[in-house]
Tab-separated table of C-alpha atoms in Angstrom:
chain	number	residue	atom	x	y	z
G	1	UNK	CA	88.052	132.122	38.397
G	2	UNK	CA	90.550	134.329	40.190
G	3	UNK	CA	88.023	135.141	42.915
G	4	UNK	CA	87.259	131.470	43.581
G	5	UNK	CA	90.995	130.633	44.003
G	6	UNK	CA	91.379	133.528	46.417
G	7	UNK	CA	88.263	132.440	48.292
G	8	UNK	CA	89.422	128.826	48.544
G	9	UNK	CA	92.875	129.924	49.809
G	10	UNK	CA	91.203	132.138	52.414
G	11	UNK	CA	88.873	129.331	53.522
G	12	UNK	CA	91.741	126.834	53.810
G	13	UNK	CA	93.814	129.342	55.780
G	14	UNK	CA	90.909	130.009	58.164
G	15	UNK	CA	90.400	126.259	58.674
G	16	UNK	CA	94.062	125.837	59.671
G	17	UNK	CA	93.987	128.859	61.980
G	18	UNK	CA	90.780	127.807	63.703
G	19	UNK	CA	91.820	124.182	64.050
G	20	UNK	CA	95.166	125.139	65.568
G	21	UNK	CA	93.470	127.420	68.104
G	22	UNK	CA	90.911	124.848	69.147
G	23	UNK	CA	93.245	121.889	69.555
G	24	UNK	CA	94.413	121.178	73.068
G	25	UNK	CA	97.989	120.025	73.015
G	26	UNK	CA	99.311	118.576	76.267
G	27	UNK	CA	102.122	120.763	77.425
G	28	UNK	CA	104.735	119.426	79.853
G	29	UNK	CA	104.057	122.225	82.344
G	30	UNK	CA	100.350	121.306	82.536
G	31	UNK	CA	100.772	117.581	83.258
G	32	UNK	CA	99.499	116.210	86.525
G	33	UNK	CA	101.952	116.394	89.385
G	34	UNK	CA	103.638	113.129	90.304
G	35	UNK	CA	105.008	112.799	93.821
G	36	UNK	CA	107.522	110.325	95.185
G	37	UNK	CA	106.734	108.868	98.600
G	38	UNK	CA	109.246	107.615	101.122
G	39	UNK	CA	108.327	105.761	104.319
G	40	UNK	CA	110.884	104.406	106.757
G	41	UNK	CA	109.864	102.588	109.931
G	42	UNK	CA	112.223	101.831	112.796
G	43	UNK	CA	111.885	100.084	116.145
G	44	UNK	CA	114.416	101.373	118.664
G	45	UNK	CA	116.122	99.150	121.271
G	46	UNK	CA	113.869	100.577	124.021
G	47	UNK	CA	110.758	99.408	122.109
G	48	UNK	CA	109.653	102.818	120.876
G	49	UNK	CA	108.603	102.998	117.235
G	50	UNK	CA	109.446	105.910	114.954
G	51	UNK	CA	108.834	106.588	111.290
G	52	UNK	CA	109.839	109.093	108.641
G	53	UNK	CA	107.430	109.906	105.830
G	54	UNK	CA	108.245	112.216	102.923
G	55	UNK	CA	106.329	113.374	99.905
G	56	UNK	CA	108.636	114.869	97.274
G	57	UNK	CA	107.811	116.418	93.933
G	58	UNK	CA	110.738	115.560	91.661
G	59	UNK	CA	112.109	118.525	89.772
G	60	UNK	CA	112.824	118.459	86.065
G	61	UNK	CA	116.403	118.318	84.920
G	62	UNK	CA	117.836	121.116	82.769
G	63	UNK	CA	116.600	119.616	79.504
G	64	UNK	CA	113.039	119.459	80.854
G	65	UNK	CA	112.889	115.698	80.404
G	66	UNK	CA	112.826	113.238	83.250
G	67	UNK	CA	113.019	114.011	86.908
G	68	UNK	CA	115.630	114.117	89.584
G	69	UNK	CA	115.057	113.921	93.315
G	70	UNK	CA	114.609	117.162	95.203
G	71	UNK	CA	116.910	117.111	98.231
G	72	UNK	CA	116.086	118.864	101.470
G	73	UNK	CA	116.763	118.278	105.125
G	74	UNK	CA	114.157	117.883	107.817
G	75	UNK	CA	113.800	120.874	110.137
G	76	UNK	CA	111.443	121.761	112.942
G	77	UNK	CA	108.696	124.013	111.550
G	78	UNK	CA	105.277	122.991	112.815
G	79	UNK	CA	104.262	120.242	115.211
G	80	UNK	CA	101.377	117.816	114.960
G	81	UNK	CA	100.181	115.402	117.543
G	82	UNK	CA	98.037	112.340	118.049
G	83	UNK	CA	96.418	111.548	114.764
G	84	UNK	CA	98.589	114.028	112.879
G	85	UNK	CA	96.569	117.157	113.712
G	86	UNK	CA	98.445	120.417	114.115
G	87	UNK	CA	99.027	121.772	117.580
G	88	UNK	CA	100.360	125.015	118.960
G	89	UNK	CA	100.264	128.459	117.358
G	90	UNK	CA	100.047	128.802	113.639
G	91	UNK	CA	102.912	131.277	113.426
G	92	UNK	CA	103.754	132.935	110.152
G	93	UNK	CA	104.076	130.534	107.240
G	94	UNK	CA	106.522	131.506	104.535
G	95	UNK	CA	103.790	131.774	101.933
G	96	UNK	CA	101.605	134.129	103.972
G	97	UNK	CA	102.115	137.869	103.977
G	98	UNK	CA	103.368	139.539	107.149
G	99	UNK	CA	101.420	142.421	108.597
G	100	UNK	CA	102.319	145.675	106.902
G	101	UNK	CA	103.425	144.023	103.663
G	102	UNK	CA	101.646	144.520	100.385
G	103	UNK	CA	100.406	141.549	98.379
G	104	UNK	CA	103.084	139.711	96.457
G	105	UNK	CA	101.989	137.325	93.764
G	106	UNK	CA	105.041	135.046	94.070
G	107	UNK	CA	104.557	134.716	97.838
G	108	UNK	CA	100.843	133.993	97.474
G	109	UNK	CA	101.542	131.408	94.751
G	110	UNK	CA	104.137	129.800	97.021
G	111	UNK	CA	101.609	129.729	99.851
G	112	UNK	CA	98.984	128.131	97.619
G	113	UNK	CA	101.470	125.502	96.439
G	114	UNK	CA	102.469	124.701	100.017
G	115	UNK	CA	98.811	124.463	101.080
G	116	UNK	CA	98.033	122.118	98.182
G	117	UNK	CA	101.053	119.956	98.986
G	118	UNK	CA	100.108	119.851	102.688
G	119	UNK	CA	96.570	118.780	101.811
G	120	UNK	CA	97.846	116.030	99.500
G	121	UNK	CA	100.404	114.977	102.126
G	122	UNK	CA	97.764	114.658	104.856
G	123	UNK	CA	95.480	112.666	102.540
G	124	UNK	CA	98.301	110.247	101.712
G	125	UNK	CA	99.324	109.964	105.363
G	126	UNK	CA	95.739	109.147	106.364
G	127	UNK	CA	95.473	106.443	103.667
G	128	UNK	CA	98.695	104.557	104.457
G	129	UNK	CA	97.499	101.188	105.753
G	130	UNK	CA	100.998	100.128	106.752
G	131	UNK	CA	101.250	103.171	109.003
G	132	UNK	CA	97.972	102.286	110.724
G	133	UNK	CA	99.394	98.817	111.361
G	134	UNK	CA	102.669	100.276	112.662
G	135	UNK	CA	101.123	102.940	114.938
G	136	UNK	CA	97.929	101.293	116.158
G	137	UNK	CA	97.221	103.962	118.800
G	138	UNK	CA	98.269	106.970	116.747
G	139	UNK	CA	101.456	109.000	116.762
G	140	UNK	CA	102.872	112.405	117.562
G	141	UNK	CA	105.092	114.482	115.302
G	142	UNK	CA	108.665	115.022	116.433
G	143	UNK	CA	109.877	117.044	113.464
G	144	UNK	CA	108.430	118.438	110.231
G	145	UNK	CA	109.881	120.077	107.123
G	146	UNK	CA	107.603	121.957	104.714
G	147	UNK	CA	108.648	123.397	101.363
G	148	UNK	CA	106.963	124.010	98.012
G	149	UNK	CA	108.212	120.694	96.614
G	150	UNK	CA	108.579	118.525	99.727
G	151	UNK	CA	107.037	117.701	103.070
G	152	UNK	CA	108.730	115.369	105.539
G	153	UNK	CA	107.790	114.313	109.036
G	154	UNK	CA	109.482	112.305	111.739
G	155	UNK	CA	107.009	110.852	114.214
G	156	UNK	CA	106.842	108.467	117.160
G	157	UNK	CA	104.053	105.983	117.749
G	158	UNK	CA	102.063	106.297	120.964
G	159	UNK	CA	102.206	102.530	121.481
G	160	UNK	CA	105.362	100.513	122.124
G	161	UNK	CA	106.553	97.662	119.953
G	162	UNK	CA	104.967	94.249	120.449
G	163	UNK	CA	106.652	90.953	119.578
G	164	UNK	CA	104.444	90.897	116.475
G	165	UNK	CA	105.803	94.343	115.489
G	166	UNK	CA	109.383	93.069	115.679
G	167	UNK	CA	108.437	90.237	113.323
G	168	UNK	CA	106.599	92.455	110.828
G	169	UNK	CA	108.738	95.589	110.820
G	170	UNK	CA	112.357	94.588	111.401
G	171	UNK	CA	114.715	93.209	108.807
G	172	UNK	CA	116.229	89.773	109.318
G	173	UNK	CA	120.011	89.972	109.572
């Protein structure tokens, strides 16, 4: 009798241990990344058309719940032209190691995060139908800011504003 109680307690304990190890609980740090997008179009008095597009990963507040906007300013880092393709020298990105430096895991992780964000940013930029309507002949990048949690560009359309563009893309006063 005593052996069967001990055996049943051991079996029940093993069931709990194994079931807790095999269950996959969603942890907040493993959730899919949600980005906020911002697009601003503007037609200047001379008829040139510019736009700002930003992709921002909101950062968690101190309690870990909810998100707040990640603020950053736009700075000139890398240029793109035409259809958004990069031009000029590649330079040394912040996430890449400089010659003579040993590997650093935090720098390589930062570089991977930036690369993933840039890939997602370019995919979103290519899929924006409103942008294709605004810049019918393509655009060239005037300014770009790249960080682990944000990418922003300021660009000018290759084509000038038509009367139809003024109707579609300007606010009525």
